[in-house]
Tab-separated table of C-alpha atoms in Angstrom:
chain	number	residue	atom	x	y	z
A	187	MET	CA	91.711	88.942	83.014
A	188	ALA	CA	95.062	89.415	84.769
A	189	PRO	CA	96.597	92.888	84.935
A	190	LYS	CA	99.481	93.612	82.608
A	191	PRO	CA	102.958	93.329	84.198
A	192	GLY	CA	103.741	96.965	83.353
A	193	VAL	CA	100.596	98.083	85.153
A	194	GLU	CA	101.527	96.053	88.257
A	195	TRP	CA	104.995	97.620	88.338
A	196	SER	CA	103.576	101.094	87.787
A	197	THR	CA	101.113	100.647	90.639
A	198	ALA	CA	103.704	99.169	92.995
A	199	LEU	CA	106.186	101.919	92.164
A	200	SER	CA	103.646	104.699	92.733
A	201	HIS	CA	102.695	103.212	96.133
A	202	LEU	CA	106.362	102.808	97.027
A	203	VAL	CA	107.264	106.391	96.080
A	204	LEU	CA	104.271	107.795	97.972
A	205	GLY	CA	105.212	105.692	101.004
A	206	VAL	CA	108.892	106.689	100.938
A	207	VAL	CA	108.146	110.394	100.424
A	208	SER	CA	105.569	110.309	103.221
A	209	LEU	CA	107.926	108.415	105.543
A	210	HIS	CA	110.669	110.985	104.931
A	211	ALA	CA	108.182	113.796	105.521
A	212	ALA	CA	106.957	112.175	108.755
A	213	ALA	CA	110.499	111.753	110.042
A	214	SER	CA	111.540	115.294	109.150
A	215	THR	CA	108.434	116.920	110.690
A	216	ALA	CA	108.080	114.724	113.795
A	217	GLN	CA	109.864	117.049	116.231
A	218	ALA	CA	108.285	120.318	115.174
A	219	SER	CA	104.919	119.196	113.874
A	220	ARG	CA	103.392	116.073	115.400
A	221	GLY	CA	100.020	116.475	113.672
A	222	ALA	CA	101.580	116.633	110.231
A	223	ALA	CA	103.879	113.719	111.086
A	224	ALA	CA	100.835	111.649	112.057
A	225	GLY	CA	99.121	112.580	108.790
A	226	PHE	CA	102.178	111.573	106.788
A	227	LEU	CA	102.400	108.295	108.753
A	228	LEU	CA	98.798	107.481	107.859
A	229	GLN	CA	99.767	107.866	104.194
A	230	VAL	CA	102.750	105.555	104.772
A	231	LEU	CA	100.530	102.909	106.359
A	232	ALA	CA	97.972	103.117	103.548
A	233	ALA	CA	100.718	102.700	100.930
A	234	ALA	CA	102.297	99.835	102.888
A	235	THR	CA	99.035	97.891	103.091
A	236	MET	CA	98.668	98.161	99.339
A	237	LEU	CA	102.220	96.861	98.819
A	238	ALA	CA	101.875	93.869	101.154
A	239	PRO	CA	99.520	91.586	99.218
A	240	GLY	CA	98.994	88.799	101.755
A	241	LEU	CA	98.519	90.899	104.863
A	242	SER	CA	95.043	92.258	104.266
A	243	THR	CA	91.992	92.124	102.055
A	244	HIS	CA	91.143	94.613	99.325
A	245	GLU	CA	88.529	96.138	101.642
A	246	ASP	CA	91.214	96.689	104.313
A	247	CYS	CA	93.394	98.463	101.759
A	248	LEU	CA	90.503	100.705	100.739
A	249	ALA	CA	89.779	101.435	104.410
A	250	GLY	CA	93.419	102.417	104.909
A	251	ALA	CA	93.266	104.788	101.955
A	252	TRP	CA	89.999	106.220	103.328
A	253	VAL	CA	91.559	106.894	106.754
A	254	ALA	CA	94.663	108.425	105.157
A	255	THR	CA	92.407	110.753	103.160
A	256	VAL	CA	89.814	111.845	105.719
A	257	ILE	CA	92.073	111.926	108.805
A	258	GLY	CA	95.638	112.123	107.448
A	259	LEU	CA	95.124	115.029	105.064
A	260	PRO	CA	93.180	117.142	107.598
A	261	LEU	CA	96.020	116.549	110.080
A	262	LEU	CA	98.428	118.005	107.512
A	263	ALA	CA	96.214	121.016	106.889
A	264	PHE	CA	95.581	121.408	110.627
A	265	ASP	CA	99.257	121.891	111.303
A	266	PHE	CA	99.743	124.307	108.420
A	267	HIS	CA	96.815	126.457	109.562
A	268	TRP	CA	97.856	126.245	113.218
A	269	VAL	CA	101.414	127.384	112.507
A	270	ASN	CA	100.017	130.360	110.616
A	271	GLY	CA	97.657	131.361	113.437
A	272	ASP	CA	94.413	130.227	111.776
A	273	ARG	CA	93.221	128.064	114.630
A	274	SER	CA	89.506	128.087	113.767
A	275	SER	CA	90.115	126.725	110.247
A	276	ALA	CA	92.564	124.186	111.654
A	277	ASN	CA	89.989	122.886	114.129
A	278	LEU	CA	87.202	122.944	111.545
A	279	LEU	CA	89.212	120.856	109.054
A	280	LEU	CA	90.271	118.320	111.660
A	281	GLY	CA	86.760	118.099	113.106
A	282	GLY	CA	85.287	117.628	109.639
A	283	GLY	CA	87.736	114.830	108.944
A	284	MET	CA	86.834	113.090	112.192
A	285	VAL	CA	83.119	113.346	111.432
A	286	LEU	CA	83.708	111.895	107.961
A	287	ALA	CA	85.790	109.059	109.405
A	288	VAL	CA	82.985	108.120	111.798
A	289	ALA	CA	80.254	108.535	109.158
A	290	GLY	CA	82.208	106.555	106.540
A	291	GLY	CA	80.579	103.288	107.586
A	292	HIS	CA	77.176	104.719	106.748
A	293	LEU	CA	78.178	105.855	103.271
A	294	GLY	CA	78.169	103.657	100.213
A	295	PRO	CA	81.272	103.237	98.045
A	296	GLU	CA	80.299	106.165	95.820
A	297	GLY	CA	79.548	108.344	98.831
A	298	ARG	CA	82.943	107.547	100.381
A	299	SER	CA	84.610	108.331	97.070
A	300	VAL	CA	82.907	111.710	96.758
A	301	ALA	CA	83.528	112.563	100.438
A	302	GLY	CA	87.204	111.598	100.164
A	303	GLN	CA	87.697	113.652	97.026
A	304	ALA	CA	85.881	116.592	98.594
A	305	MET	CA	88.126	116.384	101.652
A	306	LEU	CA	91.205	116.248	99.429
A	307	LEU	CA	90.090	119.331	97.492
A	308	VAL	CA	89.125	121.280	100.635
A	309	VAL	CA	92.528	120.541	102.186
A	310	ALA	CA	94.295	121.501	98.957
A	311	VAL	CA	92.391	124.775	98.561
A	312	THR	CA	92.836	125.846	102.191
A	313	ILE	CA	96.573	125.072	102.106
A	314	LEU	CA	96.835	126.976	98.834
A	315	ILE	CA	95.016	130.005	100.262
A	316	VAL	CA	97.194	130.147	103.384
A	317	ALA	CA	100.327	129.629	101.286
A	318	VAL	CA	99.394	132.493	98.969
A	319	PHE	CA	98.786	134.876	101.874
A	320	THR	CA	102.037	133.871	103.586
A	321	ALA	CA	104.024	133.833	100.300
A	322	ASN	CA	105.079	130.215	100.904
A	323	THR	CA	106.004	128.881	97.451
A	324	TYR	CA	106.333	125.281	98.607
A	325	GLY	CA	102.881	125.512	100.177
A	326	MET	CA	101.471	126.804	96.906
A	327	TRP	CA	102.994	123.872	95.013
A	328	GLY	CA	101.866	121.403	97.676
A	329	GLY	CA	98.301	122.705	97.612
A	330	ALA	CA	98.278	122.727	93.818
A	331	MET	CA	99.564	119.142	93.569
A	332	LEU	CA	97.044	117.890	96.137
A	333	GLY	CA	94.332	119.668	94.142
A	334	VAL	CA	95.569	118.091	90.909
A	335	ALA	CA	95.375	114.652	92.535
A	336	GLY	CA	91.800	115.325	93.622
A	337	LEU	CA	90.723	116.612	90.228
A	338	LEU	CA	92.436	113.799	88.313
A	339	SER	CA	90.689	111.204	90.432
A	340	ARG	CA	87.321	112.501	89.165
A	341	LEU	CA	88.189	112.077	85.477
A	342	GLU	CA	86.411	109.361	83.541
A	343	GLU	CA	89.520	108.122	81.707
A	344	ASP	CA	91.246	104.996	82.998
A	345	ARG	CA	94.698	106.073	81.793
A	346	LEU	CA	96.563	109.366	81.904
A	347	LEU	CA	100.033	109.913	80.439
A	348	LEU	CA	100.182	106.192	79.513
A	349	LEU	CA	99.739	105.214	83.182
A	350	PRO	CA	96.693	104.104	85.155
A	351	LYS	CA	94.815	107.127	86.498
A	352	GLU	CA	95.246	106.028	90.136
A	353	ASP	CA	99.029	105.852	89.687
A	354	VAL	CA	99.155	109.402	88.298
A	355	CYS	CA	97.098	110.546	91.300
A	356	ARG	CA	99.574	108.871	93.687
A	357	TRP	CA	102.506	110.554	91.897
A	358	ALA	CA	100.731	113.909	92.323
A	359	LEU	CA	100.092	113.103	96.012
A	360	ALA	CA	103.772	112.222	96.472
A	361	ALA	CA	104.846	115.502	94.860
A	362	GLY	CA	102.318	117.406	96.962
A	363	SER	CA	103.491	115.684	100.150
A	364	TRP	CA	107.117	116.521	99.408
A	365	ALA	CA	106.271	120.171	98.688
A	366	TYR	CA	104.029	120.362	101.733
A	367	CYS	CA	106.808	118.990	103.957
A	368	ARG	CA	109.110	121.699	102.609
A	369	ALA	CA	106.359	124.278	103.198
A	370	LEU	CA	106.097	123.298	106.853
A	371	HIS	CA	109.861	123.528	107.215
A	372	THR	CA	109.829	126.974	105.595
A	373	GLN	CA	107.014	128.163	107.885
A	374	ARG	CA	108.834	126.915	110.973
A	375	LEU	CA	111.970	128.806	109.927
A	376	GLN	CA	109.972	132.008	109.419
A	377	TRP	CA	108.505	131.832	112.917
A	378	GLU	CA	111.849	131.158	114.649
């Protein structure tokens, strides 16, 4: 059964918005925050592979999303923690992401899904905690939106708000990425 045209447009649009927001975030954080810029670029590449139908297989697209989740998101959190002086948490998150990336080949599809969602929620919660203690409103919104994306991905329903569940998760990730980019900018201004 072929997907409905509205679903195809919704999916393409959610990938495009996530890619554009992440590209803007990577460009605006590149000078001050190379780790976060790399994390945003991994999200851009994952979204781009999903939008270019003939360039890769479905498994390649899933691998790109896996790398963007287990390496890209910890890079974002790493920078946020590092800027705020929490170097041990920064290193722990990045190290955990690297271990998951290496171990991903030994996990089944369900195991990768659970590990990716766990990484997303850990990143969201740690960003949220640091943002609360530093009174960074954008960081709070970014952490909350990343957490929403992680929680929505675990729901059993296929559709949320008349859209496919995965599209709603990408919209939440895009909103979280935008807010997180603003949070990094705010933190940099506080420290200057």
